[in-house]
């Protein structure tokens, strides 16, 4: 089945630790996105990538880093510089062609700080 | 950046009732999408609708781009419609190809 997978479903981080969230898609989509959702809030854009080896900062990129070495994969690293990382993280992808930008979301990763 | 406001913030319905959710945005857009987030957090795209009207079963959506608003209609609501409905837009004529989300309408459908 085609879709977007995220792992792990739950992730625990200790103070000062970097953690990496995985996002993989087999939809052959060009564009991929990372969002953060806090309880009772909407989604905020962290980073996005329209093509392999290129990515752009979103609204809340500080304390996060990404890479896009393969079309199918867009991992997100939450660094120790992110002081309040507890949130629900959602990955999405789209074809990124005018008129067909429907975004499809993965199931999300819940990150908790110990 | 572009502002996206959704109303009402919360809505409680009895099963079988109809409802209208509204999304206002502050600037011209070339992309507008409606999403449903279920209680487990999964987001499902309902409509890609930068302008015009679309229908899918009991759901329909209308975007009036010139007046900067979109409406999502839910008819004959069911308990499975519960969750949060988000409107998201992409501002026109910018280099940024990504969506800005509203804060959502939380819908609870009671049996």
Coordinates of C-alpha atoms in Angstrom, one line a residue:
Chain A
X1 CA 0.0 0.0 0.0
X2 CA 1.2 3.5 -0.8
X3 CA 1.5 5.9 2.1
X4 CA 3.5 7.8 4.7
X5 CA 5.1 6.1 7.6
X6 CA 6.5 7.7 10.7
X7 CA 8.5 6.1 13.5
X8 CA 8.6 5.7 16.3
X9 CA 5.0 6.3 17.5
X10 CA 6.2 7.5 20.9
X11 CA 9.7 8.8 21.7
X12 CA 11.2 9.8 25.0
X13 CA 14.0 12.3 25.2
X14 CA 16.4 13.1 28.0
X15 CA 17.6 16.6 28.7
X16 CA 20.5 17.5 26.4
X17 CA 19.9 14.6 24.0
X18 CA 19.3 14.8 20.2
X19 CA 16.7 12.6 18.8
X20 CA 15.7 11.8 15.2
X21 CA 12.2 11.2 13.9
X22 CA 11.8 9.1 10.8
X23 CA 9.4 9.9 7.9
X24 CA 9.2 7.7 4.8
X25 CA 6.9 7.9 1.8
X26 CA 6.3 5.6 -1.2
X27 CA 3.9 7.9 -3.0
X28 CA 6.7 9.2 -5.3
X29 CA 5.9 12.7 -4.0
X30 CA 8.4 15.5 -4.6
X31 CA 7.6 17.7 -1.6
X32 CA 7.8 16.7 2.1
X33 CA 6.9 18.7 5.3
X34 CA 7.4 18.6 9.0
X35 CA 4.8 20.1 11.4
X36 CA 4.6 20.5 15.1
X37 CA 1.2 20.3 17.0
X38 CA 0.9 21.4 20.6
X39 CA -2.2 20.3 22.6
X40 CA -5.4 22.1 21.5
X41 CA -3.5 24.0 18.8
X42 CA -3.2 23.9 15.0
X43 CA -0.1 22.8 13.1
X44 CA 3.0 24.9 12.7
X45 CA 5.5 24.4 10.0
X46 CA 9.0 23.4 11.0
X47 CA 10.8 22.6 7.7
X48 CA 9.8 21.7 4.2
X49 CA 11.6 20.3 1.1
X50 CA 10.4 20.6 -2.5
X51 CA 13.2 18.5 -4.0
X52 CA 16.0 16.2 -3.0
X53 CA 19.0 17.9 -1.4
X54 CA 17.1 21.1 -0.8
X55 CA 15.0 22.3 2.1
X56 CA 13.6 25.5 3.6
X57 CA 12.9 26.7 7.1
X58 CA 9.3 27.1 8.2
X59 CA 7.9 29.2 11.0
X60 CA 9.6 27.4 14.0
X61 CA 12.8 25.9 12.7
X62 CA 15.0 26.9 15.6
X63 CA 16.3 23.8 17.5
X64 CA 15.5 21.4 14.6
X65 CA 17.4 20.1 11.6
X66 CA 16.5 18.0 8.6
X67 CA 18.1 16.3 5.6
X68 CA 16.7 15.2 2.2
X69 CA 19.2 12.8 0.7
X70 CA 16.5 10.6 -0.8
X71 CA 13.2 11.4 -2.4
X72 CA 11.4 8.9 -0.1
X73 CA 12.9 10.1 3.2
X74 CA 12.8 13.3 5.3
X75 CA 14.1 12.7 8.8
X76 CA 13.8 15.4 11.5
X77 CA 16.3 15.8 14.3
X78 CA 15.2 17.5 17.5
X79 CA 18.4 19.0 19.0
X80 CA 19.2 19.9 22.6
X81 CA 18.8 23.5 21.5
X82 CA 15.0 23.0 21.3
X83 CA 14.0 23.8 24.9
X84 CA 10.4 22.7 24.7
X85 CA 10.2 19.7 22.4
X86 CA 7.2 17.9 23.9
X87 CA 4.7 17.9 21.1
X88 CA 3.0 15.8 18.4
X89 CA 5.1 15.8 15.2
X90 CA 3.5 15.2 11.8
X91 CA 5.1 14.5 8.5
X92 CA 3.3 15.2 5.2
X93 CA 4.0 14.9 1.5
X94 CA 2.5 16.2 -1.7
X95 CA 3.1 16.0 -5.5
X96 CA 3.9 19.8 -5.5
X97 CA 2.5 20.4 -8.9
X98 CA 0.2 23.4 -9.4
X99 CA -3.4 22.3 -8.9
X100 CA -2.4 19.0 -7.3
X101 CA -0.9 20.1 -4.0
X102 CA -3.1 17.9 -1.7
X103 CA -1.1 17.0 1.3
X104 CA -1.1 13.6 2.8
X105 CA -0.1 13.0 6.4
X106 CA 1.6 10.3 8.3
X107 CA 0.3 9.0 11.7
X108 CA 2.6 11.2 13.8
X109 CA 5.2 10.8 16.5
X110 CA 4.6 11.9 20.1
X111 CA 7.7 13.2 21.7
X112 CA 8.0 13.4 25.5
X113 CA 10.8 14.9 27.5
X114 CA 11.8 12.9 30.6
Chain B
X1 CA 2.4 36.1 7.3
X2 CA -1.1 35.2 6.4
X3 CA -3.8 34.9 9.1
X4 CA -6.3 32.0 9.2
X5 CA -9.3 32.2 11.5
X6 CA -11.7 29.3 12.0
X7 CA -15.1 29.5 13.6
X8 CA -16.7 28.3 15.8
X9 CA -13.8 26.9 17.9
X10 CA -16.0 24.3 19.4
X11 CA -19.2 22.7 18.3
X12 CA -21.5 20.0 19.8
X13 CA -24.1 18.4 17.7
X14 CA -26.7 15.7 18.0
X15 CA -26.4 12.8 15.5
X16 CA -28.2 13.7 12.3
X17 CA -27.8 17.5 12.6
X18 CA -26.2 19.7 10.0
X19 CA -23.4 22.1 10.5
X20 CA -21.3 24.8 8.8
X21 CA -17.7 25.5 9.6
X22 CA -16.1 28.7 8.5
X23 CA -12.5 29.7 7.5
X24 CA -11.5 33.3 7.0
X25 CA -8.1 34.2 5.6
X26 CA -6.3 37.5 5.4
X27 CA -4.7 37.4 2.0
X28 CA -5.1 36.0 -1.5
X29 CA -4.4 32.3 -1.7
X30 CA -3.7 29.8 -4.4
X31 CA -4.2 26.7 -2.3
X32 CA -6.8 25.9 0.4
X33 CA -7.4 22.6 2.0
X34 CA -9.7 21.2 4.6
X35 CA -8.5 18.4 6.9
X36 CA -10.2 16.2 9.6
X37 CA -8.0 15.1 12.5
X38 CA -9.5 12.0 14.3
X39 CA -9.1 11.4 18.0
X40 CA -5.9 9.4 17.4
X41 CA -4.2 12.3 15.7
X42 CA -4.4 11.2 12.1
X43 CA -5.1 14.0 9.6
X44 CA -7.1 13.2 6.5
X45 CA -7.4 15.5 3.6
X46 CA -11.1 16.3 2.9
X47 CA -10.9 18.8 0.1
X48 CA -8.4 20.7 -2.0
X49 CA -10.5 23.8 -2.9
X50 CA -8.8 27.1 -3.6
X51 CA -12.1 28.3 -5.3
X52 CA -15.5 27.0 -6.2
X53 CA -17.6 24.2 -4.7
X54 CA -17.0 20.5 -4.2
X55 CA -19.0 17.7 -2.7
X56 CA -18.0 14.3 -1.3
X57 CA -20.9 12.3 0.2
X58 CA -22.3 14.1 3.2
X59 CA -19.5 16.8 3.1
X60 CA -19.3 19.7 0.8
X61 CA -17.1 22.8 0.7
X62 CA -17.3 26.2 -0.9
X63 CA -14.5 28.8 -1.2
X64 CA -15.2 32.4 -2.3
X65 CA -11.6 33.5 -3.0
X66 CA -12.5 37.1 -3.8
X67 CA -14.1 37.5 -0.3
X68 CA -11.4 35.4 1.4
X69 CA -13.5 32.7 3.1
X70 CA -14.3 29.1 2.8
X71 CA -17.1 27.0 4.3
X72 CA -17.3 23.3 5.1
X73 CA -20.8 21.8 5.3
X74 CA -21.5 18.6 7.2
X75 CA -24.9 17.1 6.7
X76 CA -26.6 14.3 8.7
X77 CA -23.7 14.2 11.1
X78 CA -22.5 10.9 12.6
X79 CA -20.5 10.2 15.7
X80 CA -17.5 9.2 13.4
X81 CA -17.5 12.9 12.3
X82 CA -16.1 13.9 15.7
X83 CA -12.6 15.3 15.8
X84 CA -11.0 18.6 14.8
X85 CA -11.4 20.2 11.4
X86 CA -8.6 22.3 10.1
X87 CA -8.5 24.8 7.2
X88 CA -5.0 25.4 5.7
X89 CA -4.0 27.9 3.1
X90 CA -1.0 28.8 0.9
X91 CA -0.6 32.5 0.2
X92 CA -0.4 33.6 -3.4
X93 CA 2.6 35.1 -5.0
X94 CA 5.2 34.1 -2.4
X95 CA 8.2 31.8 -2.8
X96 CA 6.9 29.7 0.1
X97 CA 5.2 26.5 -1.0
X98 CA 3.8 25.4 2.3
X99 CA 0.5 25.6 4.2
X100 CA -0.5 27.8 7.1
X101 CA -3.1 26.2 9.4
X102 CA -5.9 27.7 11.3
X103 CA -6.4 26.7 15.0
X104 CA -9.3 24.3 14.1
X105 CA -12.9 23.6 15.0
X106 CA -13.4 20.9 17.5
X107 CA -16.6 18.9 16.7
X108 CA -18.3 16.5 19.0
X109 CA -21.3 14.5 17.6
X110 CA -23.3 12.9 20.3
X111 CA -25.5 9.8 19.8

